[in-house]
PDB file of C-alpha atoms in Angstrom:
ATOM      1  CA  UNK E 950     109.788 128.185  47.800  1.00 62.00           C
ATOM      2  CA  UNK E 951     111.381 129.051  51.324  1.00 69.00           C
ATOM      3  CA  UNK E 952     112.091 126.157  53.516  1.00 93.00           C
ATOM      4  CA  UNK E 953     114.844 124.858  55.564  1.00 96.00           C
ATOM      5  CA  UNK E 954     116.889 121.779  54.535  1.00 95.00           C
ATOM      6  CA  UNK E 955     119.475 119.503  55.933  1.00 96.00           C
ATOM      7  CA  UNK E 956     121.861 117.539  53.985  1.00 90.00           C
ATOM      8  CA  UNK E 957     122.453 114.315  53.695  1.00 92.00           C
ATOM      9  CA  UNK E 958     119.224 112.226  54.316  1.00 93.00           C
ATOM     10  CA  UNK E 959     121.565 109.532  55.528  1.00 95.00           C
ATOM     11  CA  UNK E 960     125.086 109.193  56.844  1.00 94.00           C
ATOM     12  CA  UNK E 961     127.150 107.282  57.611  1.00 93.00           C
ATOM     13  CA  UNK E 962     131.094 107.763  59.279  1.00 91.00           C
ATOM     14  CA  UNK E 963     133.079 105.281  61.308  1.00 91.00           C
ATOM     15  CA  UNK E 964     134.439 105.714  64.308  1.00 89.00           C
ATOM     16  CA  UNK E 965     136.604 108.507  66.144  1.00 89.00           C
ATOM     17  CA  UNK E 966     136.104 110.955  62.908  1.00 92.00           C
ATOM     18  CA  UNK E 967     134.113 114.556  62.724  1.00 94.00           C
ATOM     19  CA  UNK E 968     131.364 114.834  61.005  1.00 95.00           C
ATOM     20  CA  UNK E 969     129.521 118.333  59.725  1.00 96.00           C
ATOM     21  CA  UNK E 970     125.783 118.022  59.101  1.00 96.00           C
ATOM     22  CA  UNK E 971     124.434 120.796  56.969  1.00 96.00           C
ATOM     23  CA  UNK E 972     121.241 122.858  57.547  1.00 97.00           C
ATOM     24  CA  UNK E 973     120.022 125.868  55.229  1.00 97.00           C
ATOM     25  CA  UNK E 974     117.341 128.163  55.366  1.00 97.00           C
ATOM     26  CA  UNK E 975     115.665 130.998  53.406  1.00 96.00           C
ATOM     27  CA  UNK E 976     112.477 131.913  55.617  1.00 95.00           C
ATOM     28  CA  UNK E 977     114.725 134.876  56.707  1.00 94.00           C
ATOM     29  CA  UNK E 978     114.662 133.361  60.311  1.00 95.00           C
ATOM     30  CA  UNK E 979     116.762 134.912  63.451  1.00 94.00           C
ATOM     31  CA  UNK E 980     117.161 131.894  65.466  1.00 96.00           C
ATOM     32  CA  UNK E 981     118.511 128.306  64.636  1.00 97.00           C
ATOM     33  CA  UNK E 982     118.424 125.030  66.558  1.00 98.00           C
ATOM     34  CA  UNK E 983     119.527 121.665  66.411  1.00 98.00           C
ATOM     35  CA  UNK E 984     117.776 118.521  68.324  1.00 98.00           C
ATOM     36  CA  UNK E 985     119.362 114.854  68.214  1.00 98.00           C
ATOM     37  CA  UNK E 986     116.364 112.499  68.887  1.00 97.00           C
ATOM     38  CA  UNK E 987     117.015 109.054  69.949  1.00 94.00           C
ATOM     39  CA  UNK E 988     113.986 106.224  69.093  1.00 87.00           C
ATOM     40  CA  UNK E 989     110.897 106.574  70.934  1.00 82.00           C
ATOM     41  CA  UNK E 990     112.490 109.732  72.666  1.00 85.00           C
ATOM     42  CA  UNK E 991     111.888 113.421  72.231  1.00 91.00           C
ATOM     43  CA  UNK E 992     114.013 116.278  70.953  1.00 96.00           C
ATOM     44  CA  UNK E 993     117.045 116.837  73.133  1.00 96.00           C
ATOM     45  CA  UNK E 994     118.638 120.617  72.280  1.00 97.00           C
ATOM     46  CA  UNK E 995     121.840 120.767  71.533  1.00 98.00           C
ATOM     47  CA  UNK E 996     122.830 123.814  70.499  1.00 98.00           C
ATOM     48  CA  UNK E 997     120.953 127.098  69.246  1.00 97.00           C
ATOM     49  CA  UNK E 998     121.278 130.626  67.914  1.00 97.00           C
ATOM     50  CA  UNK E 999     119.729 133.881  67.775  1.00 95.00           C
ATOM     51  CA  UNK E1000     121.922 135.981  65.600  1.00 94.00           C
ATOM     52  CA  UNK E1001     124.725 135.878  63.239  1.00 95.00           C
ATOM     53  CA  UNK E1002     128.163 134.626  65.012  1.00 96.00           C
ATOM     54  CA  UNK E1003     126.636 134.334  68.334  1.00 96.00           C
ATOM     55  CA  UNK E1004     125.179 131.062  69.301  1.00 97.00           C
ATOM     56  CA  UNK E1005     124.192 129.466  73.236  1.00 97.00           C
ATOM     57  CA  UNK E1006     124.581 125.603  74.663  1.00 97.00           C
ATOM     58  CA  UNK E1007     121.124 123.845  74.581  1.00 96.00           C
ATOM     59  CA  UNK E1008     121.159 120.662  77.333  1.00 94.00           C
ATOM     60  CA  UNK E1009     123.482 118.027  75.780  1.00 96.00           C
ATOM     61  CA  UNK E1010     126.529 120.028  73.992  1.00 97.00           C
ATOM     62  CA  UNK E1011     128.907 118.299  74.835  1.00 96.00           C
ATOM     63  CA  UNK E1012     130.906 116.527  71.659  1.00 96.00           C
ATOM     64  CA  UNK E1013     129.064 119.056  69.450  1.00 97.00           C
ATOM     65  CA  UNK E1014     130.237 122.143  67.639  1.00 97.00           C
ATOM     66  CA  UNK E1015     128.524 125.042  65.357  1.00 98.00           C
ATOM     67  CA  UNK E1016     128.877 128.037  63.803  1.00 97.00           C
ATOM     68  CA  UNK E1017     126.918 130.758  62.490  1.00 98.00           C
ATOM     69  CA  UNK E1018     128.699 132.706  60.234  1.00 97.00           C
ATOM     70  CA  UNK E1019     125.695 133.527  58.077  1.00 97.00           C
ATOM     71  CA  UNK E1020     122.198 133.960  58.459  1.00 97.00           C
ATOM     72  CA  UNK E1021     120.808 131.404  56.440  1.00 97.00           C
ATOM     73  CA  UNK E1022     123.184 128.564  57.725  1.00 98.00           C
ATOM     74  CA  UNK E1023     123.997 126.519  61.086  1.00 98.00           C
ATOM     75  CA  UNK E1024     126.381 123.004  60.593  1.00 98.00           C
ATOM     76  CA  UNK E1025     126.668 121.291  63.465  1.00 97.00           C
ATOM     77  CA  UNK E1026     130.108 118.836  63.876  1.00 97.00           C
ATOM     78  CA  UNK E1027     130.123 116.048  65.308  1.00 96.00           C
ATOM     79  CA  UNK E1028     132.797 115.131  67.006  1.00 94.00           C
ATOM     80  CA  UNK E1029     135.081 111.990  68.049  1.00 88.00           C
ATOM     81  CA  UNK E1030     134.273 113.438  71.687  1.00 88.00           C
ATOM     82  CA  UNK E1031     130.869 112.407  71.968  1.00 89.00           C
ATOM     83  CA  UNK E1032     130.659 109.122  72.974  1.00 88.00           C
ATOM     84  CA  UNK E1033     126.862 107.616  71.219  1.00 91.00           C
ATOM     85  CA  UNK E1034     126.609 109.929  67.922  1.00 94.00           C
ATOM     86  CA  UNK E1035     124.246 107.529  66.295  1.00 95.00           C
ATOM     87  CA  UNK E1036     121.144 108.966  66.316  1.00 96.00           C
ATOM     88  CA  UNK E1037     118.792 111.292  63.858  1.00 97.00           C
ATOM     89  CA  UNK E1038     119.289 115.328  63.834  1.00 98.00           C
ATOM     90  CA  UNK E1039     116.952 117.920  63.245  1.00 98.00           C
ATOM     91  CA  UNK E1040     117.617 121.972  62.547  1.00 98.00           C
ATOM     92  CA  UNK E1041     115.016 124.090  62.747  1.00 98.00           C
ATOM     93  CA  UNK E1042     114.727 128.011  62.449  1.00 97.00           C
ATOM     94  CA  UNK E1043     112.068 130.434  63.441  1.00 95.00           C
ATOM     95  CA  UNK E1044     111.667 133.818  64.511  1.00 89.00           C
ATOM     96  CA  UNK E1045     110.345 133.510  68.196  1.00 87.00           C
ATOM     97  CA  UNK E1046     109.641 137.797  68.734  1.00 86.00           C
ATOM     98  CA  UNK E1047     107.416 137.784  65.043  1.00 86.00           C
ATOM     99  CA  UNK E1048     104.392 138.005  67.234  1.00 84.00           C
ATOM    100  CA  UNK E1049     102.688 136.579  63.904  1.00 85.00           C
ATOM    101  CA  UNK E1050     104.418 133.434  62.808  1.00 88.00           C
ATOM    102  CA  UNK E1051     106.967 132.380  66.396  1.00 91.00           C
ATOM    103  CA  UNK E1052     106.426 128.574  65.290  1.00 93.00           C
ATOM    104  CA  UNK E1053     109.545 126.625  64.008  1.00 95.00           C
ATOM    105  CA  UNK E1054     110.173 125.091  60.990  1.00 96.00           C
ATOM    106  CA  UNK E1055     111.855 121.727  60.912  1.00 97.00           C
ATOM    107  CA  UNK E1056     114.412 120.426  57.961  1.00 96.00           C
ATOM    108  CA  UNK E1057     114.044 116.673  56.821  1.00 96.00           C
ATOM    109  CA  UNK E1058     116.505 115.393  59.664  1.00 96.00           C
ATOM    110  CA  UNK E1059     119.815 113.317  59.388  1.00 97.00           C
ATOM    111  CA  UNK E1060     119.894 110.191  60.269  1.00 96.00           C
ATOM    112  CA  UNK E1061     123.750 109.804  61.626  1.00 96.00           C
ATOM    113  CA  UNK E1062     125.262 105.955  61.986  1.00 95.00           C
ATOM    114  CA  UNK E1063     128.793 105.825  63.072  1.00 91.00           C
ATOM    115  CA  UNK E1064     129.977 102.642  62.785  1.00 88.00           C
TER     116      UNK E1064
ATOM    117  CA  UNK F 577     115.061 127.358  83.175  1.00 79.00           C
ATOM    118  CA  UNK F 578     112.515 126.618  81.170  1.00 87.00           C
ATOM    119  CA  UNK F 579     111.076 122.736  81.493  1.00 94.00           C
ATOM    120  CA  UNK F 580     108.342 121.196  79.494  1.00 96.00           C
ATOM    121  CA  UNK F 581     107.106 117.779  80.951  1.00 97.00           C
ATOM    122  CA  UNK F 582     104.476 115.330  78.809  1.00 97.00           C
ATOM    123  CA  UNK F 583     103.468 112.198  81.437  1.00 95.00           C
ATOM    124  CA  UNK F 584     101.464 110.171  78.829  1.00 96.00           C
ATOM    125  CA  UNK F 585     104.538 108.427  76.726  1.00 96.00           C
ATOM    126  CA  UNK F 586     101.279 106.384  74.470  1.00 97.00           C
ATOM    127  CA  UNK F 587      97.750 107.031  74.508  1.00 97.00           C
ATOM    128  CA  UNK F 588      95.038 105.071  72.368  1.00 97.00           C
ATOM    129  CA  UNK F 589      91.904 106.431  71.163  1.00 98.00           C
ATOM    130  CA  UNK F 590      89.182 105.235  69.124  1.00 98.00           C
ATOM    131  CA  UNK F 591      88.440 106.751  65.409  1.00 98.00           C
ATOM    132  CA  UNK F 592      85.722 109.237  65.958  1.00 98.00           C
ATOM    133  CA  UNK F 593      86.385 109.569  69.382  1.00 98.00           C
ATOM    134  CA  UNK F 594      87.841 112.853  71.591  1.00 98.00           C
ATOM    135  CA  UNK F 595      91.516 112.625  73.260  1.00 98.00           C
ATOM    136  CA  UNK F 596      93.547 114.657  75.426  1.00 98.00           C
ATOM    137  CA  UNK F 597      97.156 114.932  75.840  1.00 98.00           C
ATOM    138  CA  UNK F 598      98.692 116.740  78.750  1.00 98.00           C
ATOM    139  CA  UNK F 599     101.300 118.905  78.803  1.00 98.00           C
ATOM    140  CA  UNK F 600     103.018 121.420  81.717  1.00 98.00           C
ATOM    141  CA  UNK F 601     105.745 123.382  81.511  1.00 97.00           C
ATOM    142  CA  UNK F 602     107.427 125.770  83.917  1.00 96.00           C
ATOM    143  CA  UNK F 603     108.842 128.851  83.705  1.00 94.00           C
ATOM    144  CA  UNK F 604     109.194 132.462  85.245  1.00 92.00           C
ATOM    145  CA  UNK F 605     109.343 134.307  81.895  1.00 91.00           C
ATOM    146  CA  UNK F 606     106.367 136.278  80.926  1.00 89.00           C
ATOM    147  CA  UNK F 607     106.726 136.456  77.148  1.00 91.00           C
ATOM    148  CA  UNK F 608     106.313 132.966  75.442  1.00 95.00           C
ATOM    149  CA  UNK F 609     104.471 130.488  73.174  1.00 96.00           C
ATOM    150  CA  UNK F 610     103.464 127.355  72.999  1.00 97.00           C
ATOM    151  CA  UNK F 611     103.225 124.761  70.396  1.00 98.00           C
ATOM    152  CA  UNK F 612     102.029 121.450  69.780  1.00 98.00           C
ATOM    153  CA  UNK F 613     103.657 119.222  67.304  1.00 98.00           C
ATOM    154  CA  UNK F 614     102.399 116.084  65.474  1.00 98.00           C
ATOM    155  CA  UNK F 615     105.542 113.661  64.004  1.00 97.00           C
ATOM    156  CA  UNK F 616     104.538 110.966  61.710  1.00 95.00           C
ATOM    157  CA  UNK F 617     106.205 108.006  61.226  1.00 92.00           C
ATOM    158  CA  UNK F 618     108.131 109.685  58.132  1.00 92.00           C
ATOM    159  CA  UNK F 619     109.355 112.225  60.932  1.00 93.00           C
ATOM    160  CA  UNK F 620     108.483 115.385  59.730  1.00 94.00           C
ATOM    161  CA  UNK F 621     107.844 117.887  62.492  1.00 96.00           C
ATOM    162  CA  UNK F 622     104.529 119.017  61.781  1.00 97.00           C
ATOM    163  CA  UNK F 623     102.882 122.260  63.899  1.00 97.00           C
ATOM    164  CA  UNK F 624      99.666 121.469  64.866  1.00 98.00           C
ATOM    165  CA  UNK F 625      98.566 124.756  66.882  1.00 97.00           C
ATOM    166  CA  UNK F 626     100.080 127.747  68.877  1.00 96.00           C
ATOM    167  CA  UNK F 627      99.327 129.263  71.809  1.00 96.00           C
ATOM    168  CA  UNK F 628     100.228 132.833  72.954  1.00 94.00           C
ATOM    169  CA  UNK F 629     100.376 133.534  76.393  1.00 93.00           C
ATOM    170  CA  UNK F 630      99.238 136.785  76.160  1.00 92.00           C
ATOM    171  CA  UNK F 631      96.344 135.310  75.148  1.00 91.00           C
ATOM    172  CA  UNK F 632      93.631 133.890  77.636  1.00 89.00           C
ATOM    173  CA  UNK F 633      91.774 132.687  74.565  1.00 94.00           C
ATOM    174  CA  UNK F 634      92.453 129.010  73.909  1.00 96.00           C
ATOM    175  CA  UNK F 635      93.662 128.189  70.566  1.00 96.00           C
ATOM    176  CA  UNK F 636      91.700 126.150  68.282  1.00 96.00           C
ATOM    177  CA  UNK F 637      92.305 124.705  64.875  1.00 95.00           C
ATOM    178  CA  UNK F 638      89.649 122.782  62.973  1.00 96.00           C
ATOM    179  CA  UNK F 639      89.636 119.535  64.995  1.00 98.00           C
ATOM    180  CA  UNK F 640      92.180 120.860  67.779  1.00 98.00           C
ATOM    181  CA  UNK F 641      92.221 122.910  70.390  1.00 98.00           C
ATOM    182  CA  UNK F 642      93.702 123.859  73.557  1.00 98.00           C
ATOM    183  CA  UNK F 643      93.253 124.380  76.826  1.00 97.00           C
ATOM    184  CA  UNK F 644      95.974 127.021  78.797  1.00 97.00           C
ATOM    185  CA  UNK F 645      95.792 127.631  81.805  1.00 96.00           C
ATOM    186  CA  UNK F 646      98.751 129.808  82.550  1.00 95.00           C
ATOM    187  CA  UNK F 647      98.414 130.196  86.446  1.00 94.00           C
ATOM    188  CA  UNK F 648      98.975 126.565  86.926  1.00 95.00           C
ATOM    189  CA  UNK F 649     101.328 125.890  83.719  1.00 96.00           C
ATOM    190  CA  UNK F 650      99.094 123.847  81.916  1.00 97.00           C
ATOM    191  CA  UNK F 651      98.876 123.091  78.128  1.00 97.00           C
ATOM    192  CA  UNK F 652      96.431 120.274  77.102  1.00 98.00           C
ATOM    193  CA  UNK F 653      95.769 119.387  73.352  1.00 98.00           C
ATOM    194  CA  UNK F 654      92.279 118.103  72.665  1.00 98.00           C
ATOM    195  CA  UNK F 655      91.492 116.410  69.538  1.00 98.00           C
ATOM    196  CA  UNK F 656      88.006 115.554  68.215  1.00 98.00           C
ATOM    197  CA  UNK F 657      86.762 113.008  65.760  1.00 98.00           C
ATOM    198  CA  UNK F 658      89.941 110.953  65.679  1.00 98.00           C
ATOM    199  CA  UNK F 659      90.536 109.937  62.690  1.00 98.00           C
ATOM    200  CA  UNK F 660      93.856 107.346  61.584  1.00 97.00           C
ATOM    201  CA  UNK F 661      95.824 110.047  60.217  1.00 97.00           C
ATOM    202  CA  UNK F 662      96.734 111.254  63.781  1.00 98.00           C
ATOM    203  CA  UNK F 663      98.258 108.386  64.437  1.00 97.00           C
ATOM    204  CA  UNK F 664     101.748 109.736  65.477  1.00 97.00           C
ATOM    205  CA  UNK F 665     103.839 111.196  68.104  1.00 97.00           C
ATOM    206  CA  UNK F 666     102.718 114.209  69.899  1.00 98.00           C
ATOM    207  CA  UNK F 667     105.013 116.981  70.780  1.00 98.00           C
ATOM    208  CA  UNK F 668     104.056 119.698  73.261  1.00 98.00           C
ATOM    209  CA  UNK F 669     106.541 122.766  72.929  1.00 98.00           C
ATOM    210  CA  UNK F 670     107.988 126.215  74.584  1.00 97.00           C
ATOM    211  CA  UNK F 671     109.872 128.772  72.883  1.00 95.00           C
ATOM    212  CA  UNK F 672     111.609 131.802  75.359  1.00 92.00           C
ATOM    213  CA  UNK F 673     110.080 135.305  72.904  1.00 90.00           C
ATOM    214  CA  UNK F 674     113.497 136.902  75.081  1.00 89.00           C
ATOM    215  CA  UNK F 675     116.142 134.024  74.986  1.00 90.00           C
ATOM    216  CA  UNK F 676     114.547 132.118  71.821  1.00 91.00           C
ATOM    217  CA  UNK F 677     115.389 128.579  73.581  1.00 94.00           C
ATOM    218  CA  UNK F 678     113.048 126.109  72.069  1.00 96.00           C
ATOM    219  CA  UNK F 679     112.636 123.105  74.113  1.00 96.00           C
ATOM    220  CA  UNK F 680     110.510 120.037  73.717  1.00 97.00           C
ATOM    221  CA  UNK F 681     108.483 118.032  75.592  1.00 96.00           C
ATOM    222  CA  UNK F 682     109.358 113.830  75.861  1.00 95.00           C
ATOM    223  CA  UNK F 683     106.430 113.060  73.145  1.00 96.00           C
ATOM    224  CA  UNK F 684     103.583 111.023  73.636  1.00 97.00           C
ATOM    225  CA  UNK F 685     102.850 108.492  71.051  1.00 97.00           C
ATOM    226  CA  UNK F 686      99.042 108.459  70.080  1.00 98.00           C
ATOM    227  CA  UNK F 687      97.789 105.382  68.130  1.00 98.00           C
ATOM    228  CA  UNK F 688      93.985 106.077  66.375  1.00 98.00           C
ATOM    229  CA  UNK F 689      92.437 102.556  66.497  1.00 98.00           C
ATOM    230  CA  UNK F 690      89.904 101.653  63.660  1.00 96.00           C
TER     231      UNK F 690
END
């Protein structure tokens, strides 16, 4: 079945260390995003991509990292630079020009608690 | 760039009743879509319908269904018959067809009353 999915569920890190959350897809999808959402708040972008090893700043980047090295796959690190990581990621993937099916399709989430 | 605005953070509706939740965006792009997005309390993003504005026809799915109006940036989701299951929070999106930026809306939480 094609899907996108984001490991772990849950996790959990202490203080001042980087953390890589995972996201996979095999929809065959150009473009990538990640979103941290805070509770009761929306989906903040933090970083995207449209192709392979090419990849733009959404509106809160800072402390965050990615890569795309491959199609199907987008980490995003965390890193000791940002200063609230606790909160719950979501990657998504979709191919916005496919005049047919532009929606996004969302992974599980992560729910991040640094401690 | 590209902002999407929701100014209803919770709305209430009785079941079997008709709600609308607002939604306006701006832009100066010409090739886009729209999307609204329903997120349960397990938080699974959920699409609910699309809009293309290309399209002057308004979108409609079963129970929900738009209403674009592109001149003034406007993207209101109407659902009939509420029914409990759509209790969650509503997300009103734009994606960039050129760019591909995705951006969100700030939600509005809809509770269905019984």
């Amino acid at each position: 079945d094609g899907g996108i999915t984001q490991s772990p569920k849950y996790l959990f890190r202490k203080e001042g260390q980087n953390v890589t959350l995972s996201c996979e897809q095999n929809l065959n999808h150009d473009a990538m995003y990640w979103y941290r959402q805070d509770p009761g708040q929306g989906l903040r972008l933090i970083y995207y991509s449209q192709i392979v090893n090419d990849f733009q700043k959404g509106d809160i980047a800072e402390g965050y990292s990615v890569s795309r090295e491959k199609k199907e796959s987008f980490p995003l690190t965390v890193t000791s630079a940002q200063k609230n990581p606790t909160a719950f990621y979501l990657c998504a993937s979709s191919s916005p020009r496919d005049r047919d099916n532009p929606e996004a399709f969302f992974g599980q989430g992560t729910r991040l608690t640094v401690v | 760039a590209q902002t999407v605005t929701q100014s209803q953070p919770e709305m209430s509706v009785q079941e079997a009743e008709t709600v609308t939740l607002s939604c306006t965006y701006d832009t100066s792009e010409n090739n886009y879509y729209l999307f609204w997005y329903k997120q349960p309390p397990s938080r699974q993003m959920i699409l609910v319908i699309r809009q293309e504005a290309y399209k002057q026809q308004n979108a409609t799915e079963n129970r929900f269904s738009v209403n674009f109006q592109k001149a003034a940036k406007s993207f209101s989701l109407k659902i009939s018959d509420s029914q409990l299951g759509d209790t969650a929070m509503y997300f009103c999106a734009f994606v960039s067809s050129n760019t591909g930026k995705l951006i969100f809306g700030q939600g509005t939480t809809l509770q269905v009353k019984p």
